[in-house]
Coordinates of C-alpha atoms in Angstrom, one line a residue:
D180 CA 193.4 -154.4 2.1
I181 CA 189.6 -154.4 1.9
S182 CA 189.4 -157.0 -0.9
N183 CA 187.4 -159.4 1.2
G184 CA 184.4 -157.1 0.8
G185 CA 184.1 -156.2 4.4
L186 CA 184.4 -152.8 6.0
N187 CA 185.6 -152.6 9.5
D188 CA 186.7 -149.9 11.9
F189 CA 190.3 -150.6 11.1
V190 CA 190.0 -149.4 7.5
I191 CA 188.2 -146.2 8.6
R192 CA 190.7 -145.6 11.3
L193 CA 193.5 -146.2 8.8
A194 CA 192.1 -143.5 6.6
A195 CA 191.9 -141.2 9.6
F196 CA 195.5 -142.1 10.5
H197 CA 196.7 -141.2 7.0
L198 CA 195.1 -137.8 7.5
R199 CA 196.6 -137.3 10.9
T200 CA 200.1 -138.1 9.7
G201 CA 199.7 -135.9 6.7
D202 CA 199.8 -138.7 4.1
L203 CA 197.1 -137.3 1.9
E204 CA 197.9 -139.4 -1.1
A205 CA 197.6 -142.7 0.9
H206 CA 194.3 -141.3 2.4
H207 CA 193.0 -140.5 -1.1
E208 CA 194.0 -144.0 -2.4
L209 CA 192.3 -145.8 0.5
C210 CA 189.2 -143.7 0.2
A211 CA 189.0 -144.2 -3.5
E212 CA 189.2 -148.0 -3.0
M213 CA 186.5 -147.8 -0.2
L214 CA 184.2 -145.6 -2.4
G215 CA 184.5 -147.9 -5.3
R216 CA 183.8 -151.0 -3.2
F217 CA 180.9 -149.6 -1.2
A218 CA 179.2 -147.3 -3.7
N219 CA 176.1 -149.5 -3.7
T220 CA 176.1 -150.8 -0.2
E221 CA 172.8 -150.8 1.6
L222 CA 174.5 -150.6 5.0
M223 CA 173.8 -147.1 6.3
A224 CA 176.7 -147.1 8.8
S225 CA 179.2 -148.1 6.0
R226 CA 177.8 -145.3 3.8
D227 CA 178.3 -142.8 6.6
R228 CA 181.8 -143.9 7.5
V229 CA 183.1 -144.2 4.0
A230 CA 181.7 -140.8 2.9
K231 CA 182.9 -139.0 6.1
S232 CA 186.4 -140.4 5.6
Y233 CA 186.6 -138.8 2.2
L234 CA 184.7 -135.6 2.9
A235 CA 186.8 -134.8 6.0
V236 CA 189.3 -132.8 3.8
P237 CA 189.0 -131.0 0.5
P238 CA 189.5 -133.3 -2.5
L239 CA 193.2 -134.0 -3.2
H240 CA 192.5 -134.6 -6.9
P241 CA 189.5 -132.5 -8.1
D242 CA 189.2 -134.4 -11.3
S243 CA 188.8 -137.7 -9.4
P244 CA 185.2 -139.2 -9.3
C245 CA 185.6 -139.7 -5.5
L246 CA 183.9 -136.4 -4.5
D247 CA 180.8 -137.3 -6.5
Q248 CA 180.8 -140.9 -5.1
A249 CA 181.2 -139.6 -1.5
V250 CA 178.4 -137.1 -2.0
A251 CA 176.1 -139.7 -3.5
L252 CA 176.7 -142.0 -0.6
A253 CA 176.0 -139.3 1.9
R254 CA 172.9 -138.2 0.2
K255 CA 171.5 -141.8 0.4
L256 CA 171.7 -141.6 4.2
D257 CA 168.4 -141.5 6.2
D258 CA 167.9 -140.1 9.7
Q259 CA 168.3 -143.4 11.6
I260 CA 171.5 -142.2 13.4
I261 CA 172.2 -138.7 14.5
M262 CA 175.6 -138.6 12.7
F263 CA 173.9 -139.1 9.3
P264 CA 172.8 -135.5 8.9
V265 CA 176.3 -134.4 9.8
C266 CA 177.7 -136.5 6.9
R267 CA 175.1 -135.1 4.5
G268 CA 176.0 -131.6 5.7
M269 CA 179.7 -132.3 5.1
A270 CA 178.8 -133.4 1.6
E271 CA 176.7 -130.4 0.8
Y272 CA 179.5 -128.1 2.1
R273 CA 182.1 -129.8 -0.2
M274 CA 179.7 -129.3 -3.1
G275 CA 179.3 -125.6 -2.3
N276 CA 175.7 -125.8 -1.2
H277 CA 176.3 -123.8 2.0
E278 CA 172.7 -123.1 3.0
K279 CA 171.7 -126.8 2.5
A280 CA 174.8 -127.8 4.5
M281 CA 173.7 -125.5 7.4
S282 CA 170.2 -127.0 7.4
E283 CA 171.6 -130.6 7.6
L284 CA 174.3 -129.7 10.2
L285 CA 172.0 -127.7 12.4
S286 CA 169.4 -130.4 12.4
A287 CA 172.0 -132.8 13.9
V288 CA 173.2 -130.2 16.5
E289 CA 169.6 -129.4 17.5
D290 CA 168.6 -133.0 17.8
S291 CA 171.6 -134.2 19.8
N292 CA 173.4 -133.4 23.0
L293 CA 176.4 -135.6 22.2
P294 CA 179.7 -133.7 22.2
R295 CA 181.0 -135.7 19.2
V296 CA 178.1 -134.7 17.1
H297 CA 178.5 -131.1 17.9
A298 CA 182.3 -131.3 17.6
L299 CA 182.1 -132.6 14.0
A300 CA 179.1 -130.5 12.9
L301 CA 180.0 -127.1 14.3
P302 CA 183.3 -126.6 12.4
Y303 CA 181.4 -127.2 9.1
C304 CA 178.7 -124.7 10.4
A305 CA 181.5 -122.2 10.9
M306 CA 182.9 -122.8 7.4
A307 CA 179.5 -122.6 5.7
T308 CA 178.5 -119.5 7.7
H309 CA 181.8 -117.8 6.7
R310 CA 181.1 -118.7 3.0
L311 CA 177.7 -117.2 3.4
G312 CA 179.3 -113.9 4.5
N313 CA 178.7 -114.0 8.2
S314 CA 182.2 -113.8 9.8
E315 CA 180.9 -113.1 13.3
G316 CA 178.5 -116.1 13.2
A317 CA 181.3 -118.2 11.9
R318 CA 183.5 -117.2 14.9
D319 CA 180.7 -118.2 17.3
Y320 CA 180.3 -121.6 15.7
L321 CA 184.1 -122.1 15.8
R322 CA 184.1 -121.2 19.5
R323 CA 181.3 -123.7 20.2
A324 CA 183.1 -126.3 18.1
R325 CA 186.2 -126.0 20.1
E326 CA 184.2 -126.4 23.4
A327 CA 182.5 -129.4 22.0
F328 CA 185.8 -130.9 20.8
A329 CA 187.2 -130.5 24.3
R330 CA 184.2 -132.3 25.8
A331 CA 184.4 -135.1 23.1
K332 CA 188.1 -135.6 23.7
E333 CA 187.4 -136.0 27.5
R334 CA 184.7 -138.5 26.8
F335 CA 187.1 -140.5 24.6
R336 CA 189.8 -140.3 27.3
T337 CA 187.4 -141.7 29.9
G338 CA 186.2 -144.5 27.7
V339 CA 182.7 -143.3 27.1
Y340 CA 183.1 -143.9 23.3
S341 CA 185.8 -145.0 20.9
Y342 CA 185.1 -143.0 17.8
W343 CA 188.6 -141.4 17.6
H344 CA 188.4 -141.2 13.8
D345 CA 185.6 -138.7 14.2
L346 CA 187.8 -136.7 16.6
I347 CA 190.6 -136.6 13.9
F348 CA 188.1 -135.5 11.3
T349 CA 187.0 -132.8 13.8
E350 CA 190.5 -131.7 14.6
L351 CA 191.3 -131.3 10.9
A352 CA 188.2 -129.1 10.4
L353 CA 189.1 -126.9 13.4

């Protein structure tokens, strides 16, 4: 329940949990509630987390306004945090703007050495590259994504960071 107006990691992790357990309907309902509640938030981190939660998988209900809401949130993100271009890239990929997605995703990859950034951005690079007709390039991005995912999981296991919801989003993309 997010009726108190707050967004905390529990709600985002619950959305990731629904994805991990295959409960796509519960994921969609929770994301729809978050998107409705936080559509006009000024908090960049909330915009990023809510949008990524929805954009991690193809839309369950294509006629739902959720995709447009998630894309609008993602497009409002600035460059304050290195994960924001990843979220914008995910949004552009879901909208079918594969070249723009690549631009956003690669800017994050080039500007960061964090495995979790590479782990989440590179699968979308692979998918966008494949959609642009470059299967060999897509395979290379996928190989790099798997390597980054392994490094990110190791960092999570050793307690370097606790963003396991991003790891679930990555795992689904791989």
